[in-house]
Coordinates of N, CA and C in Angstrom, one line a residue:
X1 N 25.5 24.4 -22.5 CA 25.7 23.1 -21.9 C 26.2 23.3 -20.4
X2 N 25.6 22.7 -19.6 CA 26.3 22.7 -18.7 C 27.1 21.1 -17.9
X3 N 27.0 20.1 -19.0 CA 28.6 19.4 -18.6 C 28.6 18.8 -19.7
X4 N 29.8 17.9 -19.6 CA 30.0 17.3 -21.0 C 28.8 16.1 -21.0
X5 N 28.6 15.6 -22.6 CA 27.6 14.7 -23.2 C 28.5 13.6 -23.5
X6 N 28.1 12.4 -23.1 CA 28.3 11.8 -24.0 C 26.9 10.7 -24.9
X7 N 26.8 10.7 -25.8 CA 26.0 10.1 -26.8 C 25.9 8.7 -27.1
X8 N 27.0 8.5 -26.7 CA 27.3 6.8 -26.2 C 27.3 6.1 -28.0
X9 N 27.4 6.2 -29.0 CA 27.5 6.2 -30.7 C 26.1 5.5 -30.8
X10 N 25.1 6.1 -30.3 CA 23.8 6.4 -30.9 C 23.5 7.3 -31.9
X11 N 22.8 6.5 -33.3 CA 22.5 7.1 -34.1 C 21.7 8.7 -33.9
X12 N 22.4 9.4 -34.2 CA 21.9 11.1 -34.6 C 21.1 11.4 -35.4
X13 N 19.9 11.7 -35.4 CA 19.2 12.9 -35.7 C 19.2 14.4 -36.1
X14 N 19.8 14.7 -37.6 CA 20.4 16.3 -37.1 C 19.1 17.0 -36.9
X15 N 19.1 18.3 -35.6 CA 18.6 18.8 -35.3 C 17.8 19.8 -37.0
X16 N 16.8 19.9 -37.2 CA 16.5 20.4 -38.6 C 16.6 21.6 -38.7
X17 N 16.8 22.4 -37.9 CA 17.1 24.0 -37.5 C 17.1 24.7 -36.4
X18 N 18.0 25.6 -36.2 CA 18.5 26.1 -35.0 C 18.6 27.5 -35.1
X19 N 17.8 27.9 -34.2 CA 17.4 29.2 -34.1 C 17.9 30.5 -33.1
X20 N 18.4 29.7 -31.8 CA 19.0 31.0 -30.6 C 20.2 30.4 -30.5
X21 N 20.5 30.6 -29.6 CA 22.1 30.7 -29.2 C 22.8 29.4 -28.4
X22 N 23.9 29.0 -29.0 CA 24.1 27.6 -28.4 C 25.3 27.8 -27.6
X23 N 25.6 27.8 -26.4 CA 26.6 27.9 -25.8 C 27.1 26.5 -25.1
X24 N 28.4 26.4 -25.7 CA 28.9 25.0 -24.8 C 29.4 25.4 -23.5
X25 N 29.6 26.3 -23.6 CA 30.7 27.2 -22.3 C 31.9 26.3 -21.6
X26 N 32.3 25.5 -23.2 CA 33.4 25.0 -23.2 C 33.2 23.1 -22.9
X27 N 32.5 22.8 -22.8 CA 32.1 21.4 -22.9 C 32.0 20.9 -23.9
X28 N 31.6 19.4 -23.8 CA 32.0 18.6 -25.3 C 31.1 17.5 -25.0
X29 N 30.9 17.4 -26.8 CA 29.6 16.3 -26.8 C 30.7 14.7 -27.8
X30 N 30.7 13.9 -27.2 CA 31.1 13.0 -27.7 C 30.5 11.5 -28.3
X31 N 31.5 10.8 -28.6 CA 30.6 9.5 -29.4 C 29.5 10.3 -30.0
X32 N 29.5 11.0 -31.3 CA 28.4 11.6 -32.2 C 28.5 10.7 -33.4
X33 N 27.3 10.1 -33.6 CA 27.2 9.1 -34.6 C 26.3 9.7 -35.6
X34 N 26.8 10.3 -36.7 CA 25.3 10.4 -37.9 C 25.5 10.0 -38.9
X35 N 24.5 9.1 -40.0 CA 24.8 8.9 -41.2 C 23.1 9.2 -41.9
X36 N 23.7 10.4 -42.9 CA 22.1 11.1 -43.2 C 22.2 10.8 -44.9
X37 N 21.1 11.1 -45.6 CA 21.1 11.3 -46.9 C 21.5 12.5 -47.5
X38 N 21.0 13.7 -46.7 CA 20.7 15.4 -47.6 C 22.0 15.7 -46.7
X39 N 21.4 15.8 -45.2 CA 22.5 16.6 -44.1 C 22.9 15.8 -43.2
X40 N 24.5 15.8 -43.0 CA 24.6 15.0 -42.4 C 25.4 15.7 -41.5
X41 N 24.8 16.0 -40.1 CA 25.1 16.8 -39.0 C 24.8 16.5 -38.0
X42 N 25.1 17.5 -36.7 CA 24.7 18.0 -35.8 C 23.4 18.7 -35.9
X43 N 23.7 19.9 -36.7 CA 22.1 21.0 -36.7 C 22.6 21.0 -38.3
X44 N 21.6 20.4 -38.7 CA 21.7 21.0 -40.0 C 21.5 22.3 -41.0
X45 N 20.8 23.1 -40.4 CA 20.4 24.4 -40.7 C 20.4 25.4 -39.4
X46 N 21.3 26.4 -39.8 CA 21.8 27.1 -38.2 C 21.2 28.9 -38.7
X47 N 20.4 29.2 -37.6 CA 20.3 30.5 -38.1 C 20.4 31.3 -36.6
X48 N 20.9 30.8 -35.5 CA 21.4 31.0 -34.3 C 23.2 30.8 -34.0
X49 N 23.3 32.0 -33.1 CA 25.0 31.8 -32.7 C 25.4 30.3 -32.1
X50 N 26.3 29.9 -32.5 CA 26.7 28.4 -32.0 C 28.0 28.2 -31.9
X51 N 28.4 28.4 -30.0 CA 29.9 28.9 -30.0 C 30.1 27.6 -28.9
X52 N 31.4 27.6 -28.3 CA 32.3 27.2 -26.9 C 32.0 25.7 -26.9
X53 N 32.1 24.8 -28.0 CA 31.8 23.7 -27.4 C 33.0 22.8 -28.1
X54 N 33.0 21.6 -28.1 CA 33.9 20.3 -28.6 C 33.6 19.2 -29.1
X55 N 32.9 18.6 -30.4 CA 32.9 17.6 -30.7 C 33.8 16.4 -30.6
X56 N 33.5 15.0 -30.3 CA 34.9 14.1 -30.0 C 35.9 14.7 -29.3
X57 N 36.6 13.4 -29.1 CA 37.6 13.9 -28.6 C 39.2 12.8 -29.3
X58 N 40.4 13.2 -28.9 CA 41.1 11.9 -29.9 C 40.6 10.6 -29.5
X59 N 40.3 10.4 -28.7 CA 39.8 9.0 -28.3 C 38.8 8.1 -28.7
X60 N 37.4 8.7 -29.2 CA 36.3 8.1 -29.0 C 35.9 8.2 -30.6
X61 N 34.7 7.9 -31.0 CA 34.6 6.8 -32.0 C 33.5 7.7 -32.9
X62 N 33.9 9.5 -32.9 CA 32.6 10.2 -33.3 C 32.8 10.5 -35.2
X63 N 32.0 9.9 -35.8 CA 31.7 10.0 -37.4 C 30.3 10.7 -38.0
X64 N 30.9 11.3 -39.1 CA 29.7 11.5 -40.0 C 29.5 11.1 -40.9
X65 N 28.5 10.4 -41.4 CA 28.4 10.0 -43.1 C 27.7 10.9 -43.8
X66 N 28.1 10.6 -45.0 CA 27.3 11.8 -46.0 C 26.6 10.8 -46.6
X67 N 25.7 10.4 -47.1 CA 25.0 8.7 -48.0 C 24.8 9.5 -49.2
X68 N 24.3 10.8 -49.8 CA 24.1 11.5 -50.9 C 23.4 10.8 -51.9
X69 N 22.2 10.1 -52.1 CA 21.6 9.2 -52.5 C 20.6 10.2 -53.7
X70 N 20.6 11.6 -53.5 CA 19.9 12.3 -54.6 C 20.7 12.8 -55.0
X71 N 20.5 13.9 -56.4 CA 21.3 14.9 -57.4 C 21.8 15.7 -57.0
X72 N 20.9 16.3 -55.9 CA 21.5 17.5 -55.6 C 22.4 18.0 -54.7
X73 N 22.6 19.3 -54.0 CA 23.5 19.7 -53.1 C 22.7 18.6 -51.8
X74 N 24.2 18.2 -50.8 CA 24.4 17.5 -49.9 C 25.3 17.9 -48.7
X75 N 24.9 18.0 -47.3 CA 25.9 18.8 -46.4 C 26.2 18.0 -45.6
X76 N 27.8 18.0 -45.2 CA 28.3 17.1 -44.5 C 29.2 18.5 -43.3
X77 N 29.1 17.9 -41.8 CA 30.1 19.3 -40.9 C 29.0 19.1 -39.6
X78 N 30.0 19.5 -38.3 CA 29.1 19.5 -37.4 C 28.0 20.5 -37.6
X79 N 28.0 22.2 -38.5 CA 26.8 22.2 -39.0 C 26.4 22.3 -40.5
X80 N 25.4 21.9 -40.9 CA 25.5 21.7 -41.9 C 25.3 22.9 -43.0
X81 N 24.7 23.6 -42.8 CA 24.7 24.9 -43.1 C 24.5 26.1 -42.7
X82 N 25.0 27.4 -42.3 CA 24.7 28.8 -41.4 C 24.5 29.8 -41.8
X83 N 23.4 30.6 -41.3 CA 23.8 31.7 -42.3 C 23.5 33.1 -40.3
X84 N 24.4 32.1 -39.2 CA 24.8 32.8 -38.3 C 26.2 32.4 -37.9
X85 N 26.6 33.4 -37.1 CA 28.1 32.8 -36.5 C 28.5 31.8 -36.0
X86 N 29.4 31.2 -36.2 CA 30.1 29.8 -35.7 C 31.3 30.5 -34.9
X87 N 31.6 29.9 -33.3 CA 32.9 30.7 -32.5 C 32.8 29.5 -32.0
X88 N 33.8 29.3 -32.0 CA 35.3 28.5 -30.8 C 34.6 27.0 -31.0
X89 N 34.3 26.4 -32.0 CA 33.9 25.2 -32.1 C 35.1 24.4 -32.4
X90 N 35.8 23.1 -32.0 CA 36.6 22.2 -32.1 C 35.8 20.6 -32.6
X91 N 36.2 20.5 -33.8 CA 35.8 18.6 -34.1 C 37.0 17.9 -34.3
X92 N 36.3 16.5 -33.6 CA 37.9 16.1 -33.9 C 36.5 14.3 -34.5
X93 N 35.4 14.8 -35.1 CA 34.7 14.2 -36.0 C 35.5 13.9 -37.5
X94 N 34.9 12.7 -37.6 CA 35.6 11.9 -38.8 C 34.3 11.7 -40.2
X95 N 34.7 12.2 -41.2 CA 34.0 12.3 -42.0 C 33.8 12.2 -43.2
X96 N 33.0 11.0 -43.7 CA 33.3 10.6 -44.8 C 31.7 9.7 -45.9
X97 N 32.1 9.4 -47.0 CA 31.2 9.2 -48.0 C 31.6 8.1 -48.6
X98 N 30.0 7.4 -49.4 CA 30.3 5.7 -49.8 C 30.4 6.3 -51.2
X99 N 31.0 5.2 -51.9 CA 31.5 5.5 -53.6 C 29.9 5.4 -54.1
X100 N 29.4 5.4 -54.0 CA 27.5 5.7 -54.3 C 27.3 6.8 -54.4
X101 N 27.9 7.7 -53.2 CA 27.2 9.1 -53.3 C 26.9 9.6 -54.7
X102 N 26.0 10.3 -54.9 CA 25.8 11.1 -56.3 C 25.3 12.1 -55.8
X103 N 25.2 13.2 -54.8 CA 25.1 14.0 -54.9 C 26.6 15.2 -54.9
X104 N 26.2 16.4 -55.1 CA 27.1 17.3 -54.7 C 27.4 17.8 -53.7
X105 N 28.6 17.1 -52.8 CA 28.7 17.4 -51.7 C 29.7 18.7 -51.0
X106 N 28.4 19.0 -50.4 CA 29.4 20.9 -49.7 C 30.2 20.1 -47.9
X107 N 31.2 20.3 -47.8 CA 31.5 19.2 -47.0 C 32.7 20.2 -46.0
X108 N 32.5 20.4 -45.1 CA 33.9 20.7 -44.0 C 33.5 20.3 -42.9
X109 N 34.7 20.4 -42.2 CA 34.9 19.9 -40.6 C 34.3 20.4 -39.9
X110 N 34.1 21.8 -39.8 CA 33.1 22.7 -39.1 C 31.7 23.0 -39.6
X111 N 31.5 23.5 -40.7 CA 30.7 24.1 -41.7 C 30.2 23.2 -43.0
X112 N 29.4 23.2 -43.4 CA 29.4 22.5 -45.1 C 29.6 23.6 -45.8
X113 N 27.9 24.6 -45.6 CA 27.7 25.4 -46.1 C 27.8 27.3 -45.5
X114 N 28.7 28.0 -45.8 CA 28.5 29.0 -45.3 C 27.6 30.1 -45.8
X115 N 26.8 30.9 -45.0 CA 25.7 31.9 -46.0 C 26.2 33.4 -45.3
X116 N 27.1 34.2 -45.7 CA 27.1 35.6 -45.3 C 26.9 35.4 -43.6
X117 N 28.5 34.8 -43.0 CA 28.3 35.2 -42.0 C 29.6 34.6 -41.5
X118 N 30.2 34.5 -40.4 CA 31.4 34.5 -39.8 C 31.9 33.2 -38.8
X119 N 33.2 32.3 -39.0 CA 33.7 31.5 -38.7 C 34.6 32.0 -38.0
X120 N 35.0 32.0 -37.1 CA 35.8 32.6 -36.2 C 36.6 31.3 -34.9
X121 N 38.1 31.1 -34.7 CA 38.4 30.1 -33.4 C 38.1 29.0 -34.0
X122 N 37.7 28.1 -34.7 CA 37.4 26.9 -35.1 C 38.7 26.0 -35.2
X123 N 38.3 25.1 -35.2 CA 39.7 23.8 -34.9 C 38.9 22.6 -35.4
X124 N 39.7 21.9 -36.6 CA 39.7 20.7 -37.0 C 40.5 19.7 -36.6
X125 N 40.3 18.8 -36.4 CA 41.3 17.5 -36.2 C 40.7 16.3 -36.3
X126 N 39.7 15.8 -37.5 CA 38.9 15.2 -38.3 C 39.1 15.1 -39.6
X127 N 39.6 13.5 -39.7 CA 40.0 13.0 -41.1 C 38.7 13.3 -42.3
X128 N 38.7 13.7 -43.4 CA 37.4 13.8 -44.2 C 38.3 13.2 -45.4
X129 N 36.8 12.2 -45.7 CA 37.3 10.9 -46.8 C 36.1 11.4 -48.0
X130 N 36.3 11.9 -48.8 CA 34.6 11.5 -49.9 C 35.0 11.2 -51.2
X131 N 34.3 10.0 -51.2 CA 34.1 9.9 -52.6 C 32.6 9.9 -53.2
X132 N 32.2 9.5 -54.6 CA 31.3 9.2 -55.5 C 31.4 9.5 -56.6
X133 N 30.2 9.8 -57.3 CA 30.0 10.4 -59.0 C 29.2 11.6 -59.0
X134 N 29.8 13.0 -58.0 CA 28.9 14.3 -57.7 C 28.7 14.5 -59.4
X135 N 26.9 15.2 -59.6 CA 26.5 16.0 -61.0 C 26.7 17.1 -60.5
X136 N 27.1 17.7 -60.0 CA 27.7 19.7 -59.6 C 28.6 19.8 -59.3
X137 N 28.9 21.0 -59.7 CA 29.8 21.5 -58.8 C 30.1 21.5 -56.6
X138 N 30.9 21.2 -56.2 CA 31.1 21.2 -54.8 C 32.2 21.3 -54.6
X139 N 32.2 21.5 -52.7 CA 33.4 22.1 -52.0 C 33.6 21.2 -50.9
X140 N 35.1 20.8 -50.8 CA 35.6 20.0 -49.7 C 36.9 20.4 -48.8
X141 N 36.6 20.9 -47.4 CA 37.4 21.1 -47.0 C 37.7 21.2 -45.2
X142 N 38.8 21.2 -44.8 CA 38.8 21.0 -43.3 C 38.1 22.1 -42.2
X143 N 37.7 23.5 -42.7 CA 37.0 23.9 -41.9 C 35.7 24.6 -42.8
X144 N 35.2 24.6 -44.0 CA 34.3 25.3 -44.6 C 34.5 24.3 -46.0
X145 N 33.6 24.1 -46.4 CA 32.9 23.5 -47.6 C 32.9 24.2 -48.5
X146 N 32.1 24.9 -48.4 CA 31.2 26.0 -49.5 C 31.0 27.2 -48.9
X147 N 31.6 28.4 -49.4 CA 31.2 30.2 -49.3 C 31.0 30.6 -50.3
X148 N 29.8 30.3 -50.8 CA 29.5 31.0 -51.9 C 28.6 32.7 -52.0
X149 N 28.5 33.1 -50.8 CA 28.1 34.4 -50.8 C 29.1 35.1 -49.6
X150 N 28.9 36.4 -50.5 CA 30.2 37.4 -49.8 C 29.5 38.1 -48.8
X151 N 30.0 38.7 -47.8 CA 29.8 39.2 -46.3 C 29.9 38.4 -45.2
X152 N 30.7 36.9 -45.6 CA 31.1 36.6 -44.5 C 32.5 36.8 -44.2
X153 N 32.7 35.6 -43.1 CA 34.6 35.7 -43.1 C 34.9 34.4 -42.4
X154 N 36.4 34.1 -42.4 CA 36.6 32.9 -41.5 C 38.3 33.4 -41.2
X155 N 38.0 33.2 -39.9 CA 38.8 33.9 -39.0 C 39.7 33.1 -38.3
X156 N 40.9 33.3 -37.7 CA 41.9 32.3 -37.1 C 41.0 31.0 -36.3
X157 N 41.4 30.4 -37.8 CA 40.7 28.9 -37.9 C 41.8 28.1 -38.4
X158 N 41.8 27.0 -37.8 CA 43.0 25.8 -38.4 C 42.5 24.4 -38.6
X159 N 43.4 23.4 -39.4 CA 42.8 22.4 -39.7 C 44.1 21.4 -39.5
X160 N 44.3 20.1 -39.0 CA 45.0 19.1 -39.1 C 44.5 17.8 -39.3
X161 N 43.6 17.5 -39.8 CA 43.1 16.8 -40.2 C 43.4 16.2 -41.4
X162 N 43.1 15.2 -41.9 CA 43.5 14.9 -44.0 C 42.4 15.2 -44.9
X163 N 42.7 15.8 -45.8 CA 41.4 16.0 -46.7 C 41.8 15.1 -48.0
X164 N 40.9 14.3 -48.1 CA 40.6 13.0 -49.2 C 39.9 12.9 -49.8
X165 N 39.9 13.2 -51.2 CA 38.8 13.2 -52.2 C 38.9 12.5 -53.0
X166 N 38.2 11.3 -53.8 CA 38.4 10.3 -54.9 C 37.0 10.2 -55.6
X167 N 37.2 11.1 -57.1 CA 35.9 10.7 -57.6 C 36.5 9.9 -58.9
X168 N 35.1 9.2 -59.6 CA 35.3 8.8 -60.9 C 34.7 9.5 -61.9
X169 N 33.9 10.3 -62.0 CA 33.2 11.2 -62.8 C 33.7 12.6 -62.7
X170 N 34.2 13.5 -62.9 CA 34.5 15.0 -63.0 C 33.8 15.7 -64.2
X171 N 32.7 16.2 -63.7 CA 32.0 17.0 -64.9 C 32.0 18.1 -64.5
X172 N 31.6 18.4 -62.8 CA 31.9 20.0 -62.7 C 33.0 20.2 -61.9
X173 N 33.4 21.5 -61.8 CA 34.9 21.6 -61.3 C 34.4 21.2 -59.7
X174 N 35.2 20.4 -59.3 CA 35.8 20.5 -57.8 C 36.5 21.6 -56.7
X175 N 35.9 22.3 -55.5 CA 36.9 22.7 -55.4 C 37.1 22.0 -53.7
X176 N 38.8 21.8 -53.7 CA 39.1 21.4 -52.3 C 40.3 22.3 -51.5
X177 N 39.8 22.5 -50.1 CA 41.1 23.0 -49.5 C 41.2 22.9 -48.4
X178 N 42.5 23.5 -47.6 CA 42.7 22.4 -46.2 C 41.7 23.8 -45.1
X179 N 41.7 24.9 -45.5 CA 40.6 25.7 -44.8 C 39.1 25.9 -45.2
X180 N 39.0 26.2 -46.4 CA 37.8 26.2 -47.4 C 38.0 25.5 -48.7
X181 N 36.8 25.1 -49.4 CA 36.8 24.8 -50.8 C 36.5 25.8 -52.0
X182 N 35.4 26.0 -51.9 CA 35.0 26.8 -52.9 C 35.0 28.4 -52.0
X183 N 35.1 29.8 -52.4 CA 35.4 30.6 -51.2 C 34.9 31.9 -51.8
X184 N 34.4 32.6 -51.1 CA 34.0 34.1 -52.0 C 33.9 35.0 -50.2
X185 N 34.7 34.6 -49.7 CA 34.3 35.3 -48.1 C 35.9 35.8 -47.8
X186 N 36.4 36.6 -46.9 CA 37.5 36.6 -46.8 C 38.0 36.0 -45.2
X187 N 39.6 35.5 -45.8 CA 40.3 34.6 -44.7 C 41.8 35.3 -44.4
X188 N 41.6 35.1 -43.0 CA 42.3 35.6 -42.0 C 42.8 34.5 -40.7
X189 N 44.3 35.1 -40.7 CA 44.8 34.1 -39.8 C 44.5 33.2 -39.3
X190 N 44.4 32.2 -40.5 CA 43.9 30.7 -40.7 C 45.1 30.0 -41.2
X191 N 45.2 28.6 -40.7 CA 46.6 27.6 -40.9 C 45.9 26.3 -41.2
X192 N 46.4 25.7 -42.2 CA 46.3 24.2 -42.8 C 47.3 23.6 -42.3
X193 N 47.5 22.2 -41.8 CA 48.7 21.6 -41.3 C 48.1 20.2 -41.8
X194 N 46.8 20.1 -42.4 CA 46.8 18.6 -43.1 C 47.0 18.2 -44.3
X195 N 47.1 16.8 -44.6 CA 47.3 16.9 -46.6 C 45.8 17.0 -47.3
X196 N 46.0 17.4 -48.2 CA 45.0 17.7 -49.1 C 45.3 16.7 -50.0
X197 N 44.6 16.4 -50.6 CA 44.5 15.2 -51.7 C 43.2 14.8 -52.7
X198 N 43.5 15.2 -54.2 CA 42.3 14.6 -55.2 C 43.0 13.4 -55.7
X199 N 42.3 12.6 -55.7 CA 42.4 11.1 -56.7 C 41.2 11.1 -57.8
X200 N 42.0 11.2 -59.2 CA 40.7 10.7 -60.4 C 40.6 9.4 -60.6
X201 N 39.6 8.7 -60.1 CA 40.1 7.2 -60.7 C 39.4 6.5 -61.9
X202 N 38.8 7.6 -62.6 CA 38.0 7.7 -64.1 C 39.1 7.6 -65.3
X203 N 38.1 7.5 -66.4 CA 38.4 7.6 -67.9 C 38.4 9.3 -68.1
X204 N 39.5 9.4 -69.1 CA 39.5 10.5 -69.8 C 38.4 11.2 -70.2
X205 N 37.1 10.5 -70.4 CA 36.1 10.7 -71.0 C 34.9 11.2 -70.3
X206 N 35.5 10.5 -69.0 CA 34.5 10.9 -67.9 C 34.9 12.1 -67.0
X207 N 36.1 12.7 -67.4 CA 36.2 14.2 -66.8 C 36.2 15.5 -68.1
X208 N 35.3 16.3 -67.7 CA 35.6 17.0 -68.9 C 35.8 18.5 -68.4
X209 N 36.3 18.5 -67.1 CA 36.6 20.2 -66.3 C 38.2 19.3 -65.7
X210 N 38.4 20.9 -65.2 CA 39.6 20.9 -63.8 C 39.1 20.9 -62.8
X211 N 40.3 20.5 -61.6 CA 40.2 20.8 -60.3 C 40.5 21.9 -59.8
X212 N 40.1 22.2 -58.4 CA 40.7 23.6 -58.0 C 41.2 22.7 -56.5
X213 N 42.9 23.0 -56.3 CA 43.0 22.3 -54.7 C 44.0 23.3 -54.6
X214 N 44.1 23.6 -53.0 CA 44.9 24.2 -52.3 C 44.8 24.1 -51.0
X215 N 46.1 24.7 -50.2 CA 46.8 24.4 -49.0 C 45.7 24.7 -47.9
X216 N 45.0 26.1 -48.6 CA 44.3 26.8 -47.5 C 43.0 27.2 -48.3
X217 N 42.5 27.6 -49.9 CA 41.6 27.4 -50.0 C 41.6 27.0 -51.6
X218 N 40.7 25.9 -52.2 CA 40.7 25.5 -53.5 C 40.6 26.4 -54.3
X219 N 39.2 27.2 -54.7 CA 39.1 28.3 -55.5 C 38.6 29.6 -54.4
X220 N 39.4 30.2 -55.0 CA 38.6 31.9 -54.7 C 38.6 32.9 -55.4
X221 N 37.1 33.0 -55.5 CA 36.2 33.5 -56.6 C 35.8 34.9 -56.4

């Protein structure tokens, strides 16, 4: 980039995949407006370096929705899923889901989904609200969603943001945390300073697993 954006809270399009190298060189894209079904991002599929930039700022009015209107896995995060490096990215994106969703939502501030590869410098300061009736298992959290494959890492990364999760169905385990949710990568001089929070607001009948929540990451597997 060479200056800051502003988007003016026109509806977003996430980019469907990204390929070379995204340099903010320290600039910021603001007023980011998305509300998607599957991905709900910036780039939804990242298979290029994507460093130096700033989503929102405290001021301005930048959200993502997650709608999750099918079964399956669903990605919510400036991107939605990588399987290249993420450096020095800051959201101060707000992010959240209608009590409808039914999908499985992989969901963080920065990241949804991580694939074998490295988060490094990232900064949250984006409220995430989700609810619905997910059928899978998923991960909620302020900087990574979901690491479900090993050889990556996430690196002095912080989150101050609130993490809020309220479902009525619990069939498969949840995991939530204030750095990652679900996690199989290793973490390094990373700090949570938000609250973490599950609400069940179901029948006995309608949960038949546990949760996994923590400060810094829900489960690690």
């Amino acid at each position: 980039l060479g200056a800051d954006i502003d988007l003016g809270g026109e509806a977003w399009t996430p980019v469907a995949r990204h390929n070379a190298i995204f340099d903010g060189q320290g600039h910021s894209i603001k007023n980011l407006v998305v509300s998607h079904g599957t991905n709900a991002s910036f780039i939804a599929l990242n298979y290029g370096v994507f460093k130096n930039v700033t989503f929102g700022s405290k001021d301005d009015k930048s959200t993502i929705e997650l709608l999750g209107s099918i079964t399956d896995n669903t990605y919510a995060g400036i991107i939605g899923a990588t399987a290249a490096n993420i450096e020095n990215v800051t959201s101060y994106v707000s992010i959240s889901s209608p009590a409808t969703l039914k999908s499985a939502p992989l969901v963080g501030g920065i990241v949804g989904q991580l694939n074998a590869a490295k988060v490094s410098g990232c900064e949250n300061y984006g409220d995430i609200d989700i609810s619905g009736t997910p059928a899978k298992i998923y991960g909620v959290a302020g900087v990574v969603g979901y690491a479900a494959k090993t050889g990556g890492s996430i690196d002095n990364c912080k989150n101050y943001g609130a993490i809020s999760v309220n479902m009525a169905v619990v069939n498969k385990a949840p995991s939530v945390g204030g750095i990652v949710g679900f996690d199989k990568v290793s973490i390094t001089n990373s700090s949570n300073y938000g609250d973490v929070s599950f609400f069940f607001s179901g029948t006995a009948a309608q949960s038949s697993t546990s949760t996994m929540i923590g400060g810094i990451a829900g489960n690690i597997d």
